[in-house]
Amino acid sequence: MPNLIPTLRDGDISIRPVRLRDARTLERELLDNRTWLRKWEATNPVGPMSFDVRSSIRHLQSNARAGLGLPFVIEYRGELAGQLNVSSISYGSVSMATIGYWVSERFAGKGLTPTAVALASDHCFFTVGLHRIEICIRPENEPSLRVVEKLGFRYEGLRRRYIHINGDWRDHFCFALTVEEVPTGVLRRWKGGLVPAENAAIPESDRAAAQRPLAIG
């Protein structure tokens, strides 16, 4: 079933539903941040991906109507600053989703990403009724690794050649939270300084493995 997509806010930072009229602003942000974002962008292993922002928004909205996703834009003081997408929503015995995001370079360091992820996670846990949220991050993406560390997402392992990123299959570190781990909410736990420091710790063996090519054949 479709999920109502709310506007959620903490101070100067908010997330709201993406709209077709955001297309021009999103396209400008994506183009202005190509160098900043390209190395983390999902790509198509069988051909080039179309840079059609309006089509992408329509696809996200279609998924939302089917109950499979929650597409947000991230705003800072009312200015569009990035996107956050809750995707692959499953219900029933799994009841989980994954979260992905990007933020424009000029907004880096203002706490937008952890706040947006915390707001979206709390909505998924306590309004949508999901049990588990997962975030997968490239080993080289230190800013995103700091996000899951701040929020206390628990490290679950290395996934080899997991997602096609920037032209090749890339390894990812996987992190997750379940609703039982955050009874007062992800945002409140973080803002209250109650995040277990060890949750996002990555074993050195996995860091080393991610530096080595996967043996094939």
Coordinates of C-alpha atoms in Angstrom, one line a residue, residues 97-197:
A97 CA 14.1 -1.1 3.8
T98 CA 17.4 0.5 2.7
I99 CA 18.4 4.1 2.8
G100 CA 20.6 6.0 0.3
Y101 CA 21.4 9.7 0.1
W102 CA 23.5 12.5 -1.3
V103 CA 24.1 16.1 -0.2
S104 CA 25.6 19.0 -2.1
E105 CA 29.3 19.8 -1.3
R106 CA 28.5 23.3 0.0
F107 CA 26.3 21.8 2.7
A108 CA 28.8 19.3 3.9
G109 CA 29.7 19.5 7.6
K110 CA 26.4 21.0 8.7
G111 CA 25.0 17.7 10.1
L112 CA 22.4 17.4 7.3
T113 CA 23.0 13.7 6.4
P114 CA 22.9 12.2 9.9
T115 CA 19.9 14.3 10.8
A116 CA 18.1 13.3 7.6
V117 CA 18.9 9.6 8.0
A118 CA 17.7 9.8 11.6
L119 CA 14.4 11.5 10.7
A120 CA 13.7 9.0 7.9
S121 CA 14.7 6.0 10.1
D122 CA 12.4 7.1 12.9
H123 CA 9.5 7.6 10.5
C124 CA 10.1 4.1 9.0
F125 CA 10.3 2.5 12.5
F126 CA 7.5 4.2 14.3
T127 CA 5.0 5.3 11.6
V128 CA 5.5 2.9 8.7
G129 CA 6.1 0.0 11.1
L130 CA 9.3 -1.4 9.6
H131 CA 11.6 -3.6 11.7
R132 CA 15.0 -3.1 10.1
I133 CA 16.8 -0.3 8.2
E134 CA 20.0 -1.1 6.2
I135 CA 22.7 1.3 4.8
C136 CA 25.5 0.0 2.5
I137 CA 28.6 2.2 2.0
R138 CA 31.7 2.0 -0.1
P139 CA 34.8 1.4 2.0
E140 CA 36.4 4.6 0.6
N141 CA 33.4 6.8 1.5
E142 CA 34.6 8.2 4.8
P143 CA 31.9 10.9 5.1
S144 CA 29.2 8.3 4.9
L145 CA 31.0 6.0 7.3
R146 CA 31.0 8.8 9.8
V147 CA 27.2 9.1 9.4
V148 CA 26.5 5.5 10.4
E149 CA 29.1 5.9 13.2
K150 CA 27.4 9.0 14.6
L151 CA 23.9 7.3 14.5
G152 CA 25.1 3.9 15.8
F153 CA 24.2 1.7 12.9
R154 CA 25.6 -1.7 13.6
Y155 CA 28.3 -3.1 11.3
E156 CA 27.2 -6.4 9.7
G157 CA 29.8 -7.2 7.1
L158 CA 31.6 -6.8 3.8
R159 CA 29.6 -7.4 0.6
R160 CA 31.9 -8.1 -2.3
R161 CA 31.2 -6.4 -5.7
Y162 CA 27.8 -5.5 -4.4
I163 CA 26.6 -2.5 -6.3
H164 CA 27.6 -1.1 -9.7
I165 CA 29.1 2.4 -8.8
N166 CA 31.0 4.8 -11.1
G167 CA 31.5 2.2 -13.8
D168 CA 32.3 -1.0 -11.9
W169 CA 31.1 -3.5 -9.3
R170 CA 32.2 -2.1 -5.9
D171 CA 32.5 -3.7 -2.5
H172 CA 30.3 -2.2 0.3
F173 CA 30.3 -2.3 4.0
C174 CA 26.8 -3.1 5.3
F175 CA 25.3 -1.5 8.4
A176 CA 21.8 -1.9 10.0
L177 CA 19.5 -1.1 12.9
T178 CA 16.4 -2.8 14.2
V179 CA 13.6 -1.0 16.0
E180 CA 14.4 -2.8 19.2
E181 CA 17.8 -1.2 19.3
V182 CA 16.4 2.4 19.3
P183 CA 13.2 2.3 21.5
T184 CA 13.4 6.1 21.9
G185 CA 14.3 6.8 18.3
V186 CA 17.5 7.2 16.3
L187 CA 17.5 11.0 16.4
R188 CA 16.9 11.2 20.2
R189 CA 19.5 8.6 20.9
W190 CA 22.1 10.5 18.8
K191 CA 21.2 13.9 20.2
G192 CA 21.3 12.5 23.7
G193 CA 24.8 11.2 23.3
L194 CA 23.7 7.6 23.9
V195 CA 25.0 6.0 20.7
P196 CA 27.2 2.9 21.5
A197 CA 30.7 3.9 20.2

